[in-house]
PDB file of C-alpha atoms in Angstrom:
ATOM      1  CA  GLU A  26     -44.099 167.602 103.659  1.00  0.00           C
ATOM      2  CA  SER A  27     -45.129 169.046 107.488  1.00  0.00           C
ATOM      3  CA  ARG A  28     -44.509 173.364 107.506  1.00  0.00           C
ATOM      4  CA  LEU A  29     -41.847 172.515 109.954  1.00  0.00           C
ATOM      5  CA  GLY A  30     -40.726 169.304 108.221  1.00  0.00           C
ATOM      6  CA  ILE A  31     -41.347 166.996 110.750  1.00  0.00           C
ATOM      7  CA  PRO A  32     -41.222 163.058 109.261  1.00  0.00           C
ATOM      8  CA  ALA A  33     -44.479 161.304 110.183  1.00  0.00           C
ATOM      9  CA  LEU A  34     -44.788 157.639 112.446  1.00  0.00           C
ATOM     10  CA  PHE A  35     -45.633 154.311 110.532  1.00  0.00           C
ATOM     11  CA  GLY A  36     -46.633 152.766 112.894  1.00  0.00           C
ATOM     12  CA  ARG A  37     -49.056 148.914 112.478  1.00  0.00           C
ATOM     13  CA  ASP A  38     -50.321 145.555 113.811  1.00  0.00           C
ATOM     14  CA  VAL A  39     -47.958 143.812 113.987  1.00  0.00           C
ATOM     15  CA  ILE A  40     -48.045 140.895 116.996  1.00  0.00           C
ATOM     16  CA  HIS A  41     -46.804 137.532 116.611  1.00  0.00           C
ATOM     17  CA  GLY A  42     -45.467 137.720 112.797  1.00  0.00           C
ATOM     18  CA  HIS A  43     -45.065 140.740 110.243  1.00  0.00           C
ATOM     19  CA  ARG A  44     -44.600 138.070 107.061  1.00  0.00           C
ATOM     20  CA  ILE A  45     -43.422 135.175 108.899  1.00  0.00           C
ATOM     21  CA  VAL A  46     -45.773 133.957 111.259  1.00  0.00           C
ATOM     22  CA  PHE A  47     -44.837 132.741 114.560  1.00  0.00           C
ATOM     23  CA  PRO A  48     -46.750 131.588 117.357  1.00  0.00           C
ATOM     24  CA  ASN A  49     -49.262 133.893 119.066  1.00  0.00           C
ATOM     25  CA  GLY A  50     -47.951 135.906 122.532  1.00  0.00           C
ATOM     26  CA  LEU A  51     -50.310 132.962 124.542  1.00  0.00           C
ATOM     27  CA  THR A  52     -48.565 130.011 122.489  1.00  0.00           C
ATOM     28  CA  MET A  53     -45.355 131.975 122.917  1.00  0.00           C
ATOM     29  CA  ALA A  54     -45.210 132.098 127.227  1.00  0.00           C
ATOM     30  CA  CYS A  55     -45.772 128.581 127.012  1.00  0.00           C
ATOM     31  CA  SER A  56     -42.512 127.608 125.623  1.00  0.00           C
ATOM     32  CA  PHE A  57     -40.713 128.901 129.224  1.00  0.00           C
ATOM     33  CA  ASN A  58     -38.706 130.817 126.561  1.00  0.00           C
ATOM     34  CA  PRO A  59     -37.977 134.590 126.422  1.00  0.00           C
ATOM     35  CA  GLY A  60     -35.405 134.285 125.000  1.00  0.00           C
ATOM     36  CA  LEU A  61     -35.819 132.573 121.531  1.00  0.00           C
ATOM     37  CA  ALA A  62     -39.423 134.916 121.646  1.00  0.00           C
ATOM     38  CA  GLU A  63     -36.849 137.400 121.562  1.00  0.00           C
ATOM     39  CA  LYS A  64     -35.469 135.701 118.700  1.00  0.00           C
ATOM     40  CA  CYS A  65     -39.267 136.169 116.628  1.00  0.00           C
ATOM     41  CA  TYR A  66     -39.901 139.715 117.489  1.00  0.00           C
ATOM     42  CA  GLU A  67     -36.382 140.705 116.220  1.00  0.00           C
ATOM     43  CA  ALA A  68     -37.093 138.613 113.317  1.00  0.00           C
ATOM     44  CA  THR A  69     -40.345 140.792 112.980  1.00  0.00           C
ATOM     45  CA  ALA A  70     -38.947 143.478 113.564  1.00  0.00           C
ATOM     46  CA  GLU A  71     -36.098 143.580 110.801  1.00  0.00           C
ATOM     47  CA  GLU A  72     -39.083 142.572 108.675  1.00  0.00           C
ATOM     48  CA  ALA A  73     -41.242 145.306 109.591  1.00  0.00           C
ATOM     49  CA  SER A  74     -38.752 148.213 109.250  1.00  0.00           C
ATOM     50  CA  ASN A  75     -37.128 146.989 105.655  1.00  0.00           C
ATOM     51  CA  GLU A  76     -41.473 147.911 104.956  1.00  0.00           C
ATOM     52  CA  GLY A  77     -40.798 150.923 106.104  1.00  0.00           C
ATOM     53  CA  LEU A  78     -42.908 150.339 109.562  1.00  0.00           C
ATOM     54  CA  HIS A  79     -40.794 153.005 112.148  1.00  0.00           C
ATOM     55  CA  TRP A  80     -43.860 151.289 115.285  1.00  0.00           C
ATOM     56  CA  VAL A  81     -45.408 148.207 115.906  1.00  0.00           C
ATOM     57  CA  PHE A  82     -48.606 147.924 118.534  1.00  0.00           C
ATOM     58  CA  SER A  83     -46.872 145.398 120.534  1.00  0.00           C
ATOM     59  CA  PRO A  84     -46.753 143.525 122.758  1.00  0.00           C
ATOM     60  CA  MET A  85     -49.591 142.510 124.099  1.00  0.00           C
ATOM     61  CA  MET A  86     -49.652 142.535 127.159  1.00  0.00           C
ATOM     62  CA  ASP A  87     -52.884 142.002 129.195  1.00  0.00           C
ATOM     63  CA  LEU A  88     -52.827 139.584 132.095  1.00  0.00           C
ATOM     64  CA  SER A  89     -55.633 137.040 131.205  1.00  0.00           C
ATOM     65  CA  ARG A  90     -57.902 134.978 133.431  1.00  0.00           C
ATOM     66  CA  ASP A  91     -60.581 135.676 132.176  1.00  0.00           C
ATOM     67  CA  PRO A  92     -60.925 132.643 128.688  1.00  0.00           C
ATOM     68  CA  ARG A  93     -64.421 134.248 127.640  1.00  0.00           C
ATOM     69  CA  GLY A  94     -62.186 137.046 127.058  1.00  0.00           C
ATOM     70  CA  GLY A  95     -61.913 137.017 123.188  1.00  0.00           C
ATOM     71  CA  ARG A  96     -58.476 138.662 122.368  1.00  0.00           C
ATOM     72  CA  CYS A  97     -56.811 136.683 125.525  1.00  0.00           C
ATOM     73  CA  VAL A  98     -54.513 134.724 122.668  1.00  0.00           C
ATOM     74  CA  GLU A  99     -52.723 137.723 121.900  1.00  0.00           C
ATOM     75  CA  GLY A 100     -51.074 137.488 125.861  1.00  0.00           C
ATOM     76  CA  TYR A 101     -49.359 136.337 127.566  1.00  0.00           C
ATOM     77  CA  GLY A 102     -52.021 134.060 129.709  1.00  0.00           C
ATOM     78  CA  GLU A 103     -52.174 134.567 133.936  1.00  0.00           C
ATOM     79  CA  ASP A 104     -49.336 134.661 135.691  1.00  0.00           C
ATOM     80  CA  PRO A 105     -47.816 138.425 136.213  1.00  0.00           C
ATOM     81  CA  PHE A 106     -43.837 136.778 136.701  1.00  0.00           C
ATOM     82  CA  LEU A 107     -44.097 135.069 132.754  1.00  0.00           C
ATOM     83  CA  SER A 108     -45.716 137.968 131.419  1.00  0.00           C
ATOM     84  CA  GLY A 109     -43.048 140.051 132.597  1.00  0.00           C
ATOM     85  CA  GLU A 110     -40.418 138.354 131.654  1.00  0.00           C
ATOM     86  CA  MET A 111     -41.662 138.014 127.828  1.00  0.00           C
ATOM     87  CA  ALA A 112     -43.069 141.088 127.864  1.00  0.00           C
ATOM     88  CA  LYS A 113     -38.874 142.693 128.314  1.00  0.00           C
ATOM     89  CA  ALA A 114     -38.369 140.011 125.063  1.00  0.00           C
ATOM     90  CA  ALA A 115     -40.734 141.415 123.411  1.00  0.00           C
ATOM     91  CA  VAL A 116     -38.848 145.204 123.939  1.00  0.00           C
ATOM     92  CA  ARG A 117     -35.607 143.749 123.297  1.00  0.00           C
ATOM     93  CA  GLY A 118     -36.411 142.459 119.918  1.00  0.00           C
ATOM     94  CA  PHE A 119     -38.662 144.389 118.771  1.00  0.00           C
ATOM     95  CA  GLN A 120     -36.291 147.666 119.768  1.00  0.00           C
ATOM     96  CA  GLY A 121     -32.539 145.984 120.810  1.00  0.00           C
ATOM     97  CA  GLU A 122     -30.444 146.858 122.444  1.00  0.00           C
ATOM     98  CA  ASP A 123     -30.141 150.554 122.269  1.00  0.00           C
ATOM     99  CA  THR A 124     -31.416 153.607 119.863  1.00  0.00           C
ATOM    100  CA  GLU A 125     -28.375 152.998 117.950  1.00  0.00           C
ATOM    101  CA  ASN A 126     -30.455 149.687 116.408  1.00  0.00           C
ATOM    102  CA  LEU A 127     -33.489 151.224 116.211  1.00  0.00           C
ATOM    103  CA  LYS A 128     -31.723 153.732 113.126  1.00  0.00           C
ATOM    104  CA  ALA A 129     -29.711 150.610 111.640  1.00  0.00           C
ATOM    105  CA  LYS A 130     -32.697 150.138 110.561  1.00  0.00           C
ATOM    106  CA  LYS A 131     -33.310 146.925 111.968  1.00  0.00           C
ATOM    107  CA  HIS A 132     -35.750 147.511 114.857  1.00  0.00           C
ATOM    108  CA  VAL A 133     -38.345 149.481 115.630  1.00  0.00           C
ATOM    109  CA  ALA A 134     -40.259 150.888 118.740  1.00  0.00           C
ATOM    110  CA  ALA A 135     -42.124 148.771 120.929  1.00  0.00           C
ATOM    111  CA  CYS A 136     -45.797 149.751 122.298  1.00  0.00           C
ATOM    112  CA  ALA A 137     -46.457 148.004 125.402  1.00  0.00           C
ATOM    113  CA  LYS A 138     -49.918 147.469 125.608  1.00  0.00           C
ATOM    114  CA  HIS A 139     -53.165 147.433 127.597  1.00  0.00           C
ATOM    115  CA  TYR A 140     -52.424 149.726 129.308  1.00  0.00           C
ATOM    116  CA  ILE A 141     -54.201 149.366 132.309  1.00  0.00           C
ATOM    117  CA  GLY A 142     -56.668 146.213 133.546  1.00  0.00           C
ATOM    118  CA  TYR A 143     -58.231 145.169 129.790  1.00  0.00           C
ATOM    119  CA  GLY A 144     -57.784 141.719 130.704  1.00  0.00           C
ATOM    120  CA  ALA A 145     -59.975 142.544 133.959  1.00  0.00           C
ATOM    121  CA  ALA A 146     -62.727 143.204 131.366  1.00  0.00           C
ATOM    122  CA  GLU A 147     -65.937 142.305 132.861  1.00  0.00           C
ATOM    123  CA  GLY A 148     -67.498 138.737 131.262  1.00  0.00           C
ATOM    124  CA  GLY A 149     -64.922 139.055 129.168  1.00  0.00           C
ATOM    125  CA  ARG A 150     -66.488 141.736 127.584  1.00  0.00           C
ATOM    126  CA  ASP A 151     -64.353 144.297 125.280  1.00  0.00           C
ATOM    127  CA  TYR A 152     -65.147 147.729 126.196  1.00  0.00           C
ATOM    128  CA  GLN A 153     -66.382 146.815 129.548  1.00  0.00           C
ATOM    129  CA  LYS A 154     -65.514 147.978 133.029  1.00  0.00           C
ATOM    130  CA  ALA A 155     -62.790 146.426 134.926  1.00  0.00           C
ATOM    131  CA  GLU A 156     -63.288 145.725 139.685  1.00  0.00           C
ATOM    132  CA  LEU A 157     -59.389 146.104 140.175  1.00  0.00           C
ATOM    133  CA  SER A 158     -58.181 146.616 143.970  1.00  0.00           C
ATOM    134  CA  ASP A 159     -54.839 148.937 144.290  1.00  0.00           C
ATOM    135  CA  TYR A 160     -53.677 145.282 146.178  1.00  0.00           C
ATOM    136  CA  THR A 161     -54.633 143.676 142.161  1.00  0.00           C
ATOM    137  CA  LEU A 162     -54.123 146.808 139.907  1.00  0.00           C
ATOM    138  CA  ARG A 163     -50.391 146.775 141.497  1.00  0.00           C
ATOM    139  CA  ASN A 164     -48.886 143.240 142.231  1.00  0.00           C
ATOM    140  CA  PHE A 165     -50.316 141.245 139.261  1.00  0.00           C
ATOM    141  CA  TYR A 166     -51.492 143.897 136.485  1.00  0.00           C
ATOM    142  CA  LEU A 167     -49.123 145.801 136.647  1.00  0.00           C
ATOM    143  CA  THR A 168     -46.057 144.307 135.910  1.00  0.00           C
ATOM    144  CA  SER A 169     -45.651 143.202 132.929  1.00  0.00           C
ATOM    145  CA  PHE A 170     -46.145 147.206 132.578  1.00  0.00           C
ATOM    146  CA  LYS A 171     -43.222 147.656 134.859  1.00  0.00           C
ATOM    147  CA  GLU A 172     -40.726 145.034 132.798  1.00  0.00           C
ATOM    148  CA  ALA A 173     -41.584 146.231 129.195  1.00  0.00           C
ATOM    149  CA  ALA A 174     -40.183 150.244 130.741  1.00  0.00           C
ATOM    150  CA  LYS A 175     -37.689 148.655 131.939  1.00  0.00           C
ATOM    151  CA  ALA A 176     -36.204 147.871 129.265  1.00  0.00           C
ATOM    152  CA  GLY A 177     -36.694 151.193 127.947  1.00  0.00           C
ATOM    153  CA  CYS A 178     -40.274 150.373 125.955  1.00  0.00           C
ATOM    154  CA  LEU A 179     -40.322 153.910 123.825  1.00  0.00           C
ATOM    155  CA  SER A 180     -44.803 153.798 123.912  1.00  0.00           C
ATOM    156  CA  VAL A 181     -47.169 153.084 125.805  1.00  0.00           C
ATOM    157  CA  MET A 182     -51.425 152.120 124.642  1.00  0.00           C
ATOM    158  CA  SER A 183     -54.051 153.827 127.250  1.00  0.00           C
ATOM    159  CA  SER A 184     -56.364 150.756 127.264  1.00  0.00           C
ATOM    160  CA  PHE A 185     -60.519 151.615 127.317  1.00  0.00           C
ATOM    161  CA  ASN A 186     -61.533 150.515 129.827  1.00  0.00           C
ATOM    162  CA  GLU A 187     -62.754 151.491 133.175  1.00  0.00           C
ATOM    163  CA  ILE A 188     -61.598 150.602 136.255  1.00  0.00           C
ATOM    164  CA  SER A 189     -63.562 151.938 139.463  1.00  0.00           C
ATOM    165  CA  GLY A 190     -65.175 153.698 137.179  1.00  0.00           C
ATOM    166  CA  GLN A 191     -62.274 155.544 135.681  1.00  0.00           C
ATOM    167  CA  PRO A 192     -61.975 155.783 131.960  1.00  0.00           C
ATOM    168  CA  VAL A 193     -58.082 154.781 132.344  1.00  0.00           C
ATOM    169  CA  THR A 194     -57.894 157.661 128.912  1.00  0.00           C
ATOM    170  CA  SER A 195     -58.507 160.151 131.706  1.00  0.00           C
ATOM    171  CA  SER A 196     -57.176 158.577 134.882  1.00  0.00           C
ATOM    172  CA  HIS A 197     -54.146 161.363 136.029  1.00  0.00           C
ATOM    173  CA  TYR A 198     -53.543 159.148 138.687  1.00  0.00           C
ATOM    174  CA  LEU A 199     -52.906 156.014 136.417  1.00  0.00           C
ATOM    175  CA  LEU A 200     -50.764 157.519 132.998  1.00  0.00           C
ATOM    176  CA  THR A 201     -49.015 160.312 135.086  1.00  0.00           C
ATOM    177  CA  ASP A 202     -48.388 158.885 138.716  1.00  0.00           C
ATOM    178  CA  VAL A 203     -48.528 155.795 138.001  1.00  0.00           C
ATOM    179  CA  LEU A 204     -46.791 154.868 134.937  1.00  0.00           C
ATOM    180  CA  ARG A 205     -44.265 157.919 134.893  1.00  0.00           C
ATOM    181  CA  ASP A 206     -44.033 158.270 138.246  1.00  0.00           C
ATOM    182  CA  GLU A 207     -43.507 155.197 139.764  1.00  0.00           C
ATOM    183  CA  LEU A 208     -42.465 152.832 136.642  1.00  0.00           C
ATOM    184  CA  GLY A 209     -40.734 155.406 135.268  1.00  0.00           C
ATOM    185  CA  PHE A 210     -41.681 154.991 131.371  1.00  0.00           C
ATOM    186  CA  ASN A 211     -40.105 157.774 129.499  1.00  0.00           C
ATOM    187  CA  GLY A 212     -42.314 157.798 125.959  1.00  0.00           C
ATOM    188  CA  PHE A 213     -45.273 158.824 125.096  1.00  0.00           C
ATOM    189  CA  VAL A 214     -49.055 157.589 125.689  1.00  0.00           C
ATOM    190  CA  VAL A 215     -50.624 156.980 122.388  1.00  0.00           C
ATOM    191  CA  SER A 216     -54.919 156.170 122.374  1.00  0.00           C
ATOM    192  CA  ASP A 217     -56.257 152.602 121.406  1.00  0.00           C
ATOM    193  CA  ASP A 218     -58.212 153.479 118.894  1.00  0.00           C
ATOM    194  CA  GLU A 219     -60.634 155.898 119.909  1.00  0.00           C
ATOM    195  CA  SER A 220     -60.196 155.935 123.742  1.00  0.00           C
ATOM    196  CA  VAL A 221     -60.410 160.353 123.408  1.00  0.00           C
ATOM    197  CA  LYS A 222     -63.611 159.748 121.790  1.00  0.00           C
ATOM    198  CA  GLN A 223     -64.962 157.050 124.731  1.00  0.00           C
ATOM    199  CA  LEU A 224     -64.999 159.419 127.575  1.00  0.00           C
ATOM    200  CA  ASN A 225     -68.292 161.011 126.008  1.00  0.00           C
ATOM    201  CA  ASN A 226     -69.765 157.328 125.666  1.00  0.00           C
ATOM    202  CA  GLN A 227     -68.193 156.829 129.626  1.00  0.00           C
ATOM    203  CA  ALA A 228     -70.064 160.096 130.422  1.00  0.00           C
ATOM    204  CA  VAL A 229     -66.910 161.979 131.754  1.00  0.00           C
ATOM    205  CA  ALA A 230     -66.555 163.868 129.393  1.00  0.00           C
ATOM    206  CA  GLU A 231     -69.457 165.956 128.012  1.00  0.00           C
ATOM    207  CA  THR A 232     -68.537 167.431 124.673  1.00  0.00           C
ATOM    208  CA  TYR A 233     -65.401 166.223 122.457  1.00  0.00           C
ATOM    209  CA  SER A 234     -63.435 169.429 123.236  1.00  0.00           C
ATOM    210  CA  ASP A 235     -64.024 168.354 126.657  1.00  0.00           C
ATOM    211  CA  ALA A 236     -62.612 164.741 125.548  1.00  0.00           C
ATOM    212  CA  ALA A 237     -59.553 165.804 124.220  1.00  0.00           C
ATOM    213  CA  SER A 238     -58.615 168.063 127.238  1.00  0.00           C
ATOM    214  CA  MET A 239     -58.607 165.387 130.272  1.00  0.00           C
ATOM    215  CA  ALA A 240     -57.062 162.593 128.113  1.00  0.00           C
ATOM    216  CA  MET A 241     -53.847 164.743 127.090  1.00  0.00           C
ATOM    217  CA  SER A 242     -54.435 166.584 130.425  1.00  0.00           C
ATOM    218  CA  ALA A 243     -54.157 163.164 132.021  1.00  0.00           C
ATOM    219  CA  GLY A 244     -51.325 162.119 130.701  1.00  0.00           C
ATOM    220  CA  VAL A 245     -52.367 160.423 127.127  1.00  0.00           C
ATOM    221  CA  ASP A 246     -49.932 162.253 123.948  1.00  0.00           C
ATOM    222  CA  MET A 247     -51.100 161.595 120.881  1.00  0.00           C
ATOM    223  CA  ASP A 248     -54.462 160.990 119.999  1.00  0.00           C
ATOM    224  CA  MET A 249     -55.301 157.622 117.850  1.00  0.00           C
ATOM    225  CA  ASP A 250     -57.652 157.154 114.662  1.00  0.00           C
ATOM    226  CA  ASP A 251     -60.884 159.549 116.265  1.00  0.00           C
ATOM    227  CA  LEU A 252     -59.236 163.207 115.186  1.00  0.00           C
ATOM    228  CA  VAL A 253     -60.356 164.595 118.504  1.00  0.00           C
ATOM    229  CA  TYR A 254     -57.090 166.893 119.522  1.00  0.00           C
ATOM    230  CA  ILE A 255     -56.753 167.119 115.760  1.00  0.00           C
ATOM    231  CA  ASN A 256     -60.234 168.831 116.105  1.00  0.00           C
ATOM    232  CA  TYR A 257     -60.941 170.229 119.819  1.00  0.00           C
ATOM    233  CA  GLY A 258     -57.797 170.712 120.788  1.00  0.00           C
ATOM    234  CA  GLU A 259     -57.593 174.372 119.460  1.00  0.00           C
ATOM    235  CA  GLU A 260     -60.849 174.754 120.941  1.00  0.00           C
ATOM    236  CA  ALA A 261     -59.559 173.437 124.174  1.00  0.00           C
ATOM    237  CA  VAL A 262     -57.072 175.592 124.554  1.00  0.00           C
ATOM    238  CA  ASN A 263     -58.635 178.685 123.551  1.00  0.00           C
ATOM    239  CA  SER A 264     -61.356 177.985 126.257  1.00  0.00           C
ATOM    240  CA  GLY A 265     -58.574 176.971 128.727  1.00  0.00           C
ATOM    241  CA  LYS A 266     -59.321 173.595 129.609  1.00  0.00           C
ATOM    242  CA  LEU A 267     -56.348 172.411 128.485  1.00  0.00           C
ATOM    243  CA  SER A 268     -52.694 174.509 128.979  1.00  0.00           C
ATOM    244  CA  GLU A 269     -51.065 174.774 126.474  1.00  0.00           C
ATOM    245  CA  LYS A 270     -48.293 173.129 128.194  1.00  0.00           C
ATOM    246  CA  THR A 271     -48.936 170.290 128.478  1.00  0.00           C
ATOM    247  CA  VAL A 272     -50.001 169.757 125.070  1.00  0.00           C
ATOM    248  CA  ASP A 273     -45.721 171.536 124.444  1.00  0.00           C
ATOM    249  CA  GLU A 274     -45.217 167.998 126.461  1.00  0.00           C
ATOM    250  CA  ALA A 275     -47.211 165.756 124.853  1.00  0.00           C
ATOM    251  CA  VAL A 276     -44.505 167.363 121.417  1.00  0.00           C
ATOM    252  CA  ARG A 277     -41.915 167.073 123.288  1.00  0.00           C
ATOM    253  CA  ARG A 278     -42.514 163.386 124.088  1.00  0.00           C
ATOM    254  CA  VAL A 279     -43.645 162.240 120.399  1.00  0.00           C
ATOM    255  CA  LEU A 280     -40.806 164.702 119.363  1.00  0.00           C
ATOM    256  CA  ARG A 281     -37.670 162.241 121.370  1.00  0.00           C
ATOM    257  CA  VAL A 282     -38.994 159.206 119.605  1.00  0.00           C
ATOM    258  CA  LYS A 283     -38.517 159.895 116.944  1.00  0.00           C
ATOM    259  CA  PHE A 284     -35.317 161.460 116.555  1.00  0.00           C
ATOM    260  CA  GLU A 285     -34.873 158.239 119.038  1.00  0.00           C
ATOM    261  CA  ILE A 286     -35.429 156.924 115.515  1.00  0.00           C
ATOM    262  CA  GLY A 287     -33.790 158.087 113.746  1.00  0.00           C
ATOM    263  CA  LEU A 288     -36.144 160.124 111.110  1.00  0.00           C
ATOM    264  CA  PHE A 289     -34.385 163.545 111.090  1.00  0.00           C
ATOM    265  CA  ASP A 290     -31.776 161.898 110.404  1.00  0.00           C
ATOM    266  CA  ASP A 291     -33.480 159.754 107.534  1.00  0.00           C
ATOM    267  CA  PRO A 292     -37.448 159.743 107.121  1.00  0.00           C
TER     268      PRO A 292
END
């Protein structure tokens, strides 16, 4: 019912089952059986799709090496290779082998999270900063996201944390140079819940208009929940901080996924 008739994209946290509850990510990884995990995610996708969901905020594939981290049970553990194999299984299970499966209403779009280094938060504390060398980032933490991108994952969620003082949600290097140009990711990026607004708390953006400009220019296409894009995006464009070309590209990425899912054929 929007002015241009663009259908809404309904998403939800569907991590390890929807109505049927499957083992959490860490337990699935302990099976060392990606094929079985893929079947679990496929069943989850069909249940979620049948209830009107098009998109799930899963798989959660943060590499976790600190048991103090409260969310370490959601991910696939400490090994980058195993995490990458499980990430591929999750994406294939949720999305199927091609977009025709998505249009058949038995699959949903996946969202690989949290990009990147969220599992390396200092002291295992949520929202805390991470200190990662480029070597560690590339050889350990990027592995599962590289595999998810190769498997055709349609979306990625940017994480709250900073890496060496730079919030991921405002990092053009991490979200564009690495994720898109190096890993070949071709979907859209959504912020974690209110992580655009958090750029003010992290003292890199002075105003919400600055936060909108920084996040979208870095490569965050969709703003989750805090309404910063909706309320301050126009101001950012009018002030010259944010280019219309950048906004157009962000919109194009989201629309492309909506077309691939088949929402324009059947909202």
